[in-house]
Coordinates of C-alpha atoms in Angstrom, one line a residue:
M118 CA -40.2 -73.3 96.0
T119 CA -41.8 -75.3 93.3
S120 CA -40.6 -75.4 89.7
H121 CA -43.7 -73.5 88.6
V122 CA -43.0 -70.7 91.1
K123 CA -39.4 -70.5 90.1
N124 CA -40.3 -70.3 86.5
T125 CA -42.8 -67.6 87.3
L126 CA -40.2 -65.6 89.2
V127 CA -37.6 -66.0 86.4
T128 CA -40.1 -64.9 83.9
T129 CA -41.1 -61.9 86.1
A130 CA -37.5 -61.0 86.6
A131 CA -36.9 -61.1 82.8
I132 CA -40.0 -59.0 82.2
A133 CA -38.9 -56.5 84.8
G134 CA -35.4 -56.4 83.3
A135 CA -36.8 -55.9 79.9
L136 CA -39.1 -53.1 81.2
A137 CA -36.1 -51.5 82.8
A138 CA -34.1 -51.7 79.6
T139 CA -37.0 -50.3 77.7
T140 CA -37.2 -47.4 80.2
L141 CA -33.5 -46.9 79.8
F142 CA -33.5 -46.7 76.0
N143 CA -36.7 -44.7 75.8
T144 CA -35.1 -41.9 77.7
T145 CA -31.8 -40.4 76.6
T146 CA -30.1 -38.1 79.0
V147 CA -27.6 -35.6 77.6
K148 CA -25.9 -33.3 79.9
A149 CA -25.7 -29.9 78.4
D150 CA -22.4 -28.3 77.9
T151 CA -22.5 -25.1 79.8
T152 CA -19.7 -23.6 77.6
S153 CA -21.5 -24.0 74.2
S154 CA -25.0 -23.2 72.9
A155 CA -24.6 -24.9 69.4
P156 CA -27.5 -27.1 68.4
V157 CA -27.0 -30.8 67.6
T158 CA -28.1 -31.7 64.0
T159 CA -29.3 -35.3 63.5
T160 CA -30.9 -37.0 60.5
T161 CA -32.0 -40.4 59.5
S162 CA -30.2 -42.6 57.0
A163 CA -33.0 -42.3 54.5
T164 CA -32.9 -38.5 54.7
K165 CA -29.1 -38.6 54.2
D166 CA -29.5 -40.9 51.2
T167 CA -32.0 -38.6 49.8
A168 CA -29.7 -35.6 50.3
I169 CA -26.8 -37.5 48.7
A170 CA -28.9 -38.6 45.7
S171 CA -30.1 -35.0 45.2
A172 CA -26.6 -33.7 45.5
Q173 CA -25.3 -36.4 43.2
A174 CA -27.9 -35.5 40.7
K175 CA -26.9 -31.9 40.9
V176 CA -23.2 -32.9 40.5
N177 CA -24.1 -35.0 37.4
S178 CA -26.1 -32.2 35.9
A179 CA -23.4 -29.7 36.7
S180 CA -20.8 -32.0 35.2
A181 CA -22.8 -32.4 32.0
A182 CA -23.2 -28.6 31.9
V183 CA -19.4 -28.2 32.3
V184 CA -18.8 -30.7 29.5
S185 CA -21.3 -28.8 27.3
A186 CA -19.8 -25.4 28.2
Q187 CA -16.3 -26.8 27.5
A188 CA -17.4 -28.0 24.1
A189 CA -19.1 -24.6 23.4
Y190 CA -15.9 -22.8 24.6
G191 CA -13.7 -25.0 22.4
S192 CA -16.0 -24.3 19.4
A193 CA -16.1 -20.6 20.2
S194 CA -12.3 -20.6 20.6
T195 CA -11.8 -22.3 17.2
A196 CA -14.3 -19.9 15.6
A197 CA -12.4 -17.0 17.2
S198 CA -9.1 -18.3 16.0
D199 CA -10.5 -18.8 12.5
A200 CA -12.0 -15.3 12.5
A201 CA -8.6 -13.9 13.7
A202 CA -6.9 -15.7 10.8
K203 CA -9.4 -14.4 8.3
T204 CA -9.0 -10.9 9.7
A205 CA -5.2 -11.2 9.3
A206 CA -5.7 -12.4 5.8
A207 CA -8.1 -9.7 5.0
S208 CA -5.8 -7.1 6.6
A209 CA -2.9 -8.4 4.4
S210 CA -5.1 -8.3 1.3
A211 CA -6.2 -4.7 2.2
A212 CA -2.6 -3.7 2.7
A213 CA -1.6 -5.3 -0.6
T214 CA -4.5 -3.5 -2.5
S215 CA -3.6 -0.3 -0.7
S216 CA 0.0 -0.7 -2.0
A217 CA -1.4 -1.4 -5.5
V218 CA -3.5 1.7 -5.3
A219 CA -0.4 3.8 -4.3
N220 CA 1.6 2.3 -7.2
A221 CA -1.2 2.8 -9.6
Q222 CA -1.7 6.4 -8.4
A223 CA 2.0 7.0 -8.9
A224 CA 1.9 5.5 -12.4
A225 CA -1.2 7.5 -13.2
D226 CA 0.5 10.7 -11.9
A227 CA 3.7 9.9 -13.9
A228 CA 1.6 9.2 -17.0
A229 CA -0.4 12.4 -16.6
T230 CA 2.9 14.4 -16.2
A231 CA 4.3 12.7 -19.3
K232 CA 1.1 13.5 -21.2
S233 CA 1.2 17.2 -20.1
T234 CA 4.9 17.4 -21.1
A235 CA 4.1 15.7 -24.4
D236 CA 1.2 18.0 -25.0
A237 CA 3.4 21.1 -24.2
N238 CA 6.1 19.8 -26.6
L239 CA 3.5 19.2 -29.3
A240 CA 2.1 22.7 -28.9
K241 CA 5.7 24.1 -29.0
A242 CA 6.5 22.0 -32.1
Q243 CA 3.3 23.0 -33.8
A244 CA 4.1 26.7 -33.0
T245 CA 7.6 26.3 -34.4
A246 CA 6.3 24.6 -37.5
A247 CA 3.8 27.3 -38.0
E248 CA 6.5 30.0 -37.5
T249 CA 8.9 28.3 -39.9
S250 CA 6.1 27.8 -42.3
R251 CA 5.4 31.5 -42.2
A252 CA 9.1 32.2 -42.6
Q253 CA 9.2 29.9 -45.5
S254 CA 6.3 31.8 -47.0
V255 CA 8.2 35.0 -46.4
T256 CA 11.4 33.8 -48.0
S257 CA 9.5 32.3 -50.8
A258 CA 7.9 35.7 -51.3
A259 CA 11.4 37.3 -51.0
V260 CA 12.6 34.9 -53.7
V261 CA 9.7 35.8 -55.9
S262 CA 10.4 39.5 -55.2
A263 CA 14.1 39.1 -55.9
Q264 CA 13.2 37.3 -59.1
S265 CA 11.0 40.2 -60.0
A266 CA 13.8 42.6 -59.1
V267 CA 16.2 40.7 -61.3
A268 CA 13.7 40.7 -64.1
S269 CA 13.1 44.4 -63.7
A270 CA 16.9 45.1 -63.5
S271 CA 17.5 42.9 -66.4
A272 CA 14.8 44.8 -68.3
K273 CA 16.4 48.1 -67.3
A274 CA 19.8 46.9 -68.3
S275 CA 18.4 45.8 -71.6
D276 CA 16.7 49.1 -72.0
A277 CA 20.0 50.8 -71.2
D278 CA 21.8 48.7 -73.8
S279 CA 19.1 49.6 -76.3
A280 CA 19.5 53.3 -75.4
V281 CA 23.2 53.1 -75.9
A282 CA 22.8 51.4 -79.2
S283 CA 20.3 53.9 -80.2
A284 CA 22.5 56.8 -79.2
V285 CA 25.4 55.3 -81.1
A286 CA 23.1 54.8 -84.1
S287 CA 21.9 58.4 -83.7
A288 CA 25.5 59.6 -83.5
F289 CA 26.3 57.7 -86.6
A290 CA 23.3 59.1 -88.4
K291 CA 24.4 62.6 -87.6
A292 CA 27.7 62.1 -89.4
S293 CA 27.9 64.4 -92.5
D294 CA 29.1 61.6 -94.7
A295 CA 26.8 58.7 -94.7
D296 CA 29.4 56.4 -96.0
S297 CA 31.8 57.3 -93.2
A298 CA 29.0 56.9 -90.7
V299 CA 28.3 53.5 -92.0
A300 CA 32.0 52.6 -92.0
S301 CA 32.3 54.0 -88.5
A302 CA 29.2 52.1 -87.3
E303 CA 30.8 48.9 -88.7
A304 CA 34.3 49.6 -87.3
G305 CA 33.1 51.3 -84.2
Q306 CA 32.8 54.8 -82.9
T307 CA 35.9 56.9 -82.9
V308 CA 36.3 59.2 -79.9
T309 CA 39.0 61.4 -78.7
A310 CA 41.4 60.0 -76.0
N311 CA 44.2 61.7 -74.2
L312 CA 47.0 60.3 -72.2
M313 CA 47.4 62.2 -68.9
R314 CA 49.9 61.8 -66.1
S315 CA 48.7 59.4 -63.5
D316 CA 50.2 61.5 -60.7
D317 CA 48.7 64.7 -62.1
P318 CA 45.7 64.1 -64.4
T319 CA 45.8 67.8 -65.4
K320 CA 49.1 67.3 -67.3
Q321 CA 49.7 65.4 -70.5
S322 CA 51.8 62.3 -70.2
A323 CA 55.1 62.1 -72.0
A324 CA 53.8 59.0 -73.8
A325 CA 51.0 61.0 -75.5
G326 CA 53.1 61.8 -78.4
F327 CA 53.4 58.1 -79.4
F328 CA 49.7 57.5 -79.5
A329 CA 47.0 58.6 -82.0
K330 CA 44.4 61.1 -80.5
Q331 CA 41.5 58.9 -81.6
V332 CA 40.4 55.6 -80.1
T333 CA 37.8 53.3 -81.4
I334 CA 35.0 52.0 -79.3
K335 CA 32.9 49.1 -80.4
Q336 CA 30.1 47.3 -78.5
D337 CA 30.8 43.6 -77.7
G338 CA 27.7 42.2 -76.1
S339 CA 27.3 43.9 -72.7
D340 CA 31.0 45.0 -72.8
Y341 CA 32.9 47.3 -75.2
L342 CA 36.1 46.9 -77.1
I343 CA 38.6 49.9 -77.1
T344 CA 41.3 49.9 -79.7
L345 CA 44.4 52.1 -79.2
T346 CA 46.7 53.0 -82.1
L347 CA 50.4 53.5 -81.5
S348 CA 51.7 55.8 -84.2
S349 CA 55.4 55.3 -83.3
G350 CA 57.7 53.8 -80.8
N351 CA 56.0 50.4 -80.9
G352 CA 59.4 48.8 -80.9
F353 CA 60.1 50.0 -77.4
I354 CA 57.0 48.5 -75.9
K355 CA 57.4 45.1 -74.3
S356 CA 53.9 44.9 -72.8
M357 CA 50.9 47.2 -72.2
T358 CA 47.8 46.7 -70.0
L359 CA 44.5 48.7 -69.5
N360 CA 43.1 48.6 -66.0
G361 CA 45.4 45.6 -65.4
E362 CA 43.9 43.6 -68.3
Q363 CA 46.0 42.3 -71.2
P364 CA 44.9 43.3 -74.7
T365 CA 42.6 40.9 -76.5
T366 CA 44.3 41.4 -79.8
T367 CA 47.5 43.3 -81.0
T368 CA 49.0 44.2 -84.4
A369 CA 52.5 45.3 -85.2
N370 CA 53.5 47.1 -88.4
G371 CA 57.0 48.3 -88.0
D372 CA 57.2 51.0 -85.5
T373 CA 53.4 51.2 -85.3
G374 CA 50.7 48.9 -84.0
T375 CA 47.2 48.5 -82.4
Y376 CA 46.1 47.2 -79.1
T377 CA 42.4 46.2 -78.4
Y378 CA 41.1 45.9 -74.8
K379 CA 37.7 44.7 -73.4
V380 CA 36.1 47.1 -70.9
S381 CA 32.8 47.3 -69.2
A382 CA 30.2 50.0 -69.6
A383 CA 31.1 51.2 -66.2
V384 CA 34.7 52.0 -67.4
L385 CA 33.2 53.9 -70.3
A386 CA 30.8 55.6 -68.1
K387 CA 33.7 56.7 -65.8
G388 CA 35.6 58.0 -68.9
S389 CA 39.0 57.0 -67.7
A390 CA 41.3 54.0 -67.4
T391 CA 44.8 53.3 -66.3
L392 CA 47.3 52.4 -69.0
A393 CA 50.5 50.7 -67.8
F394 CA 53.3 49.7 -70.1
A395 CA 56.8 48.3 -69.8
L396 CA 59.4 49.9 -72.0
Q397 CA 62.7 48.9 -73.3
T398 CA 64.5 52.1 -74.3
P399 CA 68.1 52.9 -75.2
M400 CA 68.3 54.3 -71.7
G401 CA 67.2 51.0 -70.3
A402 CA 64.0 49.3 -69.2
M403 CA 61.4 51.4 -67.5
N404 CA 57.7 51.1 -66.4
Q405 CA 55.3 53.9 -67.0
T406 CA 51.6 54.5 -66.2
A407 CA 49.3 57.0 -67.7
L408 CA 45.6 57.8 -67.5
L409 CA 43.6 57.2 -70.7
D410 CA 41.0 60.0 -70.7
I411 CA 38.2 59.1 -73.0
D412 CA 35.6 61.5 -74.3
T413 CA 32.2 59.8 -73.7
T414 CA 30.0 62.7 -74.4
I415 CA 28.7 60.9 -77.4
F416 CA 26.8 58.5 -75.2
N417 CA 25.0 61.4 -73.5
G418 CA 25.1 59.8 -70.0
L419 CA 23.5 56.6 -71.3
L420 CA 26.5 54.6 -70.3
A421 CA 26.1 55.7 -66.7
D422 CA 22.5 54.6 -66.7
K423 CA 23.5 51.3 -68.3
S424 CA 26.1 50.9 -65.6
D425 CA 23.6 51.6 -62.9
A426 CA 21.2 49.2 -64.5
D427 CA 23.8 46.6 -64.7
A428 CA 24.8 47.2 -61.1
A429 CA 21.1 47.0 -60.1
L430 CA 20.8 43.7 -62.0
T431 CA 23.9 42.3 -60.3
S432 CA 22.5 43.4 -56.9
A433 CA 19.1 41.9 -57.7
Q434 CA 20.8 38.7 -58.9
A435 CA 22.8 38.6 -55.6
A436 CA 19.6 39.3 -53.6
L437 CA 17.9 36.5 -55.5
S438 CA 20.7 34.1 -54.7
T439 CA 20.6 35.1 -51.1
A440 CA 16.9 34.8 -51.0
K441 CA 17.0 31.4 -52.6
T442 CA 19.7 30.3 -50.0
K443 CA 17.7 31.6 -47.1
A444 CA 14.5 30.2 -48.5
A445 CA 16.2 26.8 -48.8
K446 CA 17.5 27.0 -45.2
V447 CA 14.0 28.1 -44.0
A448 CA 12.4 25.3 -45.9
Q449 CA 14.8 22.9 -44.3
V450 CA 14.0 24.2 -40.9
A451 CA 10.3 24.2 -41.6
S452 CA 10.6 20.6 -42.7
S453 CA 12.5 19.7 -39.5
A454 CA 9.9 21.6 -37.5
A455 CA 7.1 19.7 -39.2
S456 CA 8.8 16.4 -38.6
A457 CA 9.3 17.4 -35.0
A458 CA 5.6 18.3 -34.7
T459 CA 4.6 15.0 -36.2
A460 CA 6.9 13.1 -33.7
A461 CA 5.6 15.2 -30.8
A462 CA 2.0 14.4 -31.9
T463 CA 3.0 10.7 -31.9
V464 CA 4.5 11.0 -28.4
A465 CA 1.5 12.9 -27.2
S466 CA -0.8 10.3 -28.6
D467 CA 1.2 7.5 -26.9
A468 CA 1.3 9.4 -23.6
A469 CA -2.5 9.8 -23.8
V470 CA -2.9 6.1 -24.3
V471 CA -0.6 5.4 -21.3
A472 CA -2.4 8.0 -19.2
T473 CA -5.8 6.4 -20.0
S474 CA -4.4 2.9 -19.2
A475 CA -2.9 4.2 -15.9
A476 CA -6.2 5.8 -15.0
T477 CA -8.1 2.6 -15.8
N478 CA -5.6 0.6 -13.7
L479 CA -6.0 3.1 -10.8
T480 CA -9.8 2.8 -10.9
S481 CA -9.4 -1.0 -10.9
A482 CA -6.9 -0.9 -8.0
Q483 CA -9.2 1.5 -6.1
A484 CA -12.2 -0.9 -6.6
A485 CA -10.1 -3.9 -5.5
N486 CA -9.0 -1.9 -2.4
S487 CA -12.6 -1.0 -1.6
T488 CA -13.6 -4.7 -1.9
A489 CA -10.6 -5.7 0.4
Q490 CA -11.4 -3.0 2.9
A491 CA -15.1 -4.2 3.0
A492 CA -13.8 -7.7 3.5
L493 CA -11.5 -6.5 6.2
T494 CA -14.4 -4.7 7.9
S495 CA -16.6 -7.8 7.6
A496 CA -13.8 -10.0 9.0
Q497 CA -13.2 -7.6 11.9
A498 CA -17.0 -7.7 12.6
A499 CA -17.0 -11.5 12.5
Q500 CA -13.9 -11.6 14.7
S501 CA -15.6 -9.2 17.2
A502 CA -18.7 -11.5 17.2
A503 CA -16.6 -14.6 17.6
D504 CA -14.7 -12.9 20.5
A505 CA -18.0 -12.0 22.1
T506 CA -19.2 -15.6 21.6
L507 CA -16.0 -16.8 23.1
A508 CA -16.3 -14.5 26.1
T509 CA -19.9 -15.7 26.6
A510 CA -18.8 -19.3 26.3
K511 CA -16.0 -18.6 28.8
S512 CA -18.5 -17.0 31.2
N513 CA -20.8 -19.9 30.8
L514 CA -18.0 -22.3 31.4
D515 CA -17.0 -20.4 34.5
S516 CA -20.6 -20.5 35.7
A517 CA -20.8 -24.2 35.0
N518 CA -17.6 -24.8 36.9
A519 CA -18.9 -22.8 39.8
A520 CA -22.2 -24.7 39.7
L521 CA -20.2 -28.0 39.6
T522 CA -18.1 -26.8 42.5
S523 CA -21.2 -25.9 44.5
A524 CA -22.9 -29.3 43.6
Q525 CA -19.7 -31.2 44.6
A526 CA -19.6 -29.2 47.9
E527 CA -23.2 -30.1 48.5
L528 CA -22.6 -33.7 47.7
K529 CA -19.6 -33.7 50.0
S530 CA -21.7 -32.0 52.7
A531 CA -24.4 -34.6 52.2
Q532 CA -21.8 -37.4 52.4
N533 CA -20.4 -35.9 55.6
I534 CA -23.8 -35.9 57.4
V535 CA -23.6 -38.0 60.6
V536 CA -26.6 -40.3 60.9
V537 CA -27.7 -40.6 64.5
T538 CA -30.4 -43.1 65.4
P539 CA -32.9 -41.4 67.6
A540 CA -33.2 -42.8 71.2
S541 CA -36.9 -43.5 70.7
S542 CA -36.0 -45.9 67.8
A543 CA -33.5 -47.7 70.0
S544 CA -36.0 -47.9 72.9
S545 CA -38.6 -49.2 70.5
S546 CA -36.2 -51.9 69.3
A547 CA -35.3 -52.8 72.9
S548 CA -39.0 -52.8 73.9
S549 CA -39.8 -55.1 71.0
A550 CA -37.0 -57.4 72.0
T551 CA -38.1 -57.3 75.7
S552 CA -41.7 -57.8 74.8
S553 CA -40.7 -60.8 72.6
A554 CA -38.6 -62.1 75.4
T555 CA -41.5 -61.6 77.9
N556 CA -43.9 -63.3 75.7
S557 CA -41.5 -66.2 75.2
A558 CA -41.0 -66.3 79.0
S559 CA -44.7 -66.2 79.6
S560 CA -45.3 -69.0 77.2
A561 CA -42.5 -70.9 78.8
A562 CA -44.0 -70.4 82.2
S563 CA -47.4 -71.5 81.1
S564 CA -45.9 -74.5 79.5
A565 CA -44.0 -75.2 82.7
S566 CA -47.1 -75.1 84.8
S567 CA -48.7 -77.9 82.8
T568 CA -45.8 -80.1 82.1
D569 CA -43.2 -81.9 84.0
S570 CA -39.7 -80.9 85.0
S571 CA -38.5 -81.7 81.5
A572 CA -40.9 -79.1 80.1
A573 CA -39.8 -76.7 82.9
S574 CA -36.3 -77.4 81.9
S575 CA -37.1 -76.6 78.4
A576 CA -38.9 -73.5 79.4
S577 CA -36.0 -72.5 81.6
S578 CA -33.8 -73.0 78.6
T579 CA -36.1 -71.0 76.5
A580 CA -36.2 -68.3 79.1
S581 CA -32.4 -68.4 79.2
S582 CA -32.4 -67.9 75.5
A583 CA -34.9 -65.1 75.8
G584 CA -32.7 -63.6 78.5
S585 CA -29.7 -63.8 76.2
A586 CA -31.7 -62.1 73.5
A587 CA -32.8 -59.4 75.9
S588 CA -29.3 -59.0 77.1
S589 CA -28.1 -58.6 73.5
A590 CA -30.9 -56.1 72.9
T591 CA -29.9 -54.3 76.1
N592 CA -26.3 -54.2 74.9
S593 CA -27.3 -52.8 71.5
A594 CA -29.5 -50.3 73.0
A595 CA -26.9 -49.2 75.4
S596 CA -24.3 -48.9 72.6
A597 CA -26.8 -46.8 70.6
A598 CA -27.6 -44.7 73.6
T599 CA -23.9 -44.2 74.2
A600 CA -23.3 -43.2 70.6
T601 CA -26.2 -40.9 70.6
S602 CA -25.0 -39.3 73.8
N603 CA -21.5 -38.8 72.4
V604 CA -22.9 -37.3 69.1
A605 CA -25.2 -35.0 71.1
S606 CA -22.3 -34.0 73.4
S607 CA -20.1 -33.3 70.4
A608 CA -22.8 -31.4 68.6
L609 CA -23.0 -29.1 71.7
T610 CA -19.5 -27.8 71.1
T611 CA -18.8 -28.4 67.3
T612 CA -21.2 -28.1 64.4
V613 CA -21.1 -30.5 61.5
T614 CA -18.3 -29.7 59.1
S615 CA -18.9 -30.3 55.4
A616 CA -16.0 -30.4 52.9
V617 CA -16.6 -28.5 49.7
V618 CA -15.5 -30.4 46.6
A619 CA -14.1 -28.1 43.9
T620 CA -13.2 -28.7 40.3
P621 CA -10.5 -31.3 39.7
A622 CA -7.9 -28.5 39.4
T623 CA -8.8 -26.9 42.8
T624 CA -10.0 -28.2 46.2
K625 CA -11.5 -25.8 48.6
K626 CA -12.6 -26.3 52.1
A627 CA -15.2 -24.1 53.8
T628 CA -16.6 -24.3 57.3
S629 CA -20.2 -23.4 57.8
S630 CA -21.8 -22.3 61.1
T631 CA -25.0 -23.9 60.0
P632 CA -25.7 -27.6 59.1
A633 CA -24.8 -28.3 55.5
S634 CA -27.8 -30.6 55.0
S635 CA -31.3 -29.3 54.6
T636 CA -32.9 -32.6 55.8
T637 CA -35.1 -32.7 58.8
A638 CA -33.1 -32.3 62.0
K639 CA -34.1 -33.2 65.5
T640 CA -32.6 -31.8 68.6
L641 CA -32.1 -34.3 71.4
P642 CA -33.7 -33.4 74.7
Q643 CA -31.2 -31.9 77.2
T644 CA -33.1 -32.1 80.5
G645 CA -30.2 -33.0 82.8
N646 CA -32.6 -35.1 85.0
E647 CA -30.2 -36.9 87.4
N648 CA -33.1 -39.2 88.7
Q649 CA -33.1 -41.1 85.5
S650 CA -29.7 -42.5 86.2
A651 CA -31.1 -44.4 89.3
L652 CA -33.8 -45.8 87.1
V653 CA -31.3 -47.1 84.6
A654 CA -29.3 -48.7 87.4
L655 CA -32.4 -50.3 88.8
G656 CA -33.4 -51.7 85.5
L657 CA -30.0 -53.2 85.0
A658 CA -30.1 -54.8 88.5
I659 CA -33.5 -56.3 88.0
L660 CA -32.4 -57.6 84.6
T661 CA -29.4 -59.2 86.2
L662 CA -31.4 -60.8 88.9
G663 CA -33.7 -62.3 86.3
I664 CA -30.9 -63.6 84.1
Y665 CA -28.6 -65.0 86.7
P666 CA -31.0 -67.7 88.1
M667 CA -31.7 -68.8 84.6
M668 CA -28.0 -69.1 83.8
K669 CA -27.4 -70.9 87.1
R670 CA -30.3 -73.3 86.5
K671 CA -29.0 -74.0 83.1
H672 CA -25.6 -75.1 84.4
A673 CA -27.0 -76.9 87.4

């Protein structure tokens, strides 16, 4: 066989092997798993990259949203905390102002009570002052009346004195002897007097024989002087009293003597007086009493009127003294009552000022409390708004975290997609390699037919290189076909599992019954054609027959 024919055969064998390999890689046989009906999901590298980029963009966007939501949540949390602090402060202020209102109310009530008490005391003091003033007026009137009574009684007494004097003068005038009347008027009026027993006024006393029957009565101012004349036995008399009074004057003339006593008009009006005397007789000392019975008919009852007038005057004077004393006491009480009323008025005035001040303080405290309550209400509203904002921010943060988790899961799913090169692509690559090798072999064969053995050797070497290339392509295609077959076989029983990436704090895994990627998927044909296995074996045999001579020639 010539070199040209051999080269031609080698080239033909190489072409045939390439065609067989092409047929092998253009047809992928996957035996269906009779125990599973799950589809096989495949995608290209570009599609997977697109899915990963899209998922990564979503992760980035979700991460940014989480950061923004966290910032908003932090701001809302700070605002809520500030609002809570302001609410607490406002509450404390409201409590303080409420306490101030209570204190002011208590002070106002106490001041009002004190004012009412002071007013009542003032009214009572004023009533007492008015009453004492009226009493003072009454006592003053009583004093005036008593003074009038005294004046009237004094006038009556004076009139009685005048009447007595007039009666005496009249009696003197009636005397038959004018000279005797004059003498009697100067010396006094002489009246009859008898000494009667003190134990029996109807019987004459034993001492009557020693005294003259006449006594002399002479006016001495408002009183009267009675002179008794002892006609004998004066030497036996040691002392002698009239109504218990010692004599104003005495005279002794041997066994005779005179004794003068001062008596009141009442004594003369009564007409009797007790005469007591101590005697020193030869039989021994003895004490005697007798009644001096005086004839007062000469006065015609005027002495009794004078006595009554004097008594009335004395009574009027006593009433005047009593009225003056009472009036003085009443005046003192009235003065004290007036002072008390003045003091009560001062207390009431001070209490009114305190009550007014307390009422003003109460109004101010109530206004402050109203302001504090309004501030508290506003703070509570602000706190509610801040809490609502915080809740919204929390919800947004939760949503952003959920979106981030979803995006991370999608990214993880995209990253977990298995890229399976389709059989048609591998066959195309192998066909290209075989075509290239065929073209090279053809060229080498052509060159060999026109050149010498050196050229043929070069063509053979070239063909050998082409065969190596074809063999390499065949091996690559076979590996790809095997991987595709394995992936397809695995896809029949198990679906693609994508891990879901959660937030940094939590990692979740979920298994989906559908492919995680939304990229274009292609289901490998599952024909189960057993005749294609023979074709593959034939192509490999032809390829071997074509390559082996070239390798043998190369080493020859």
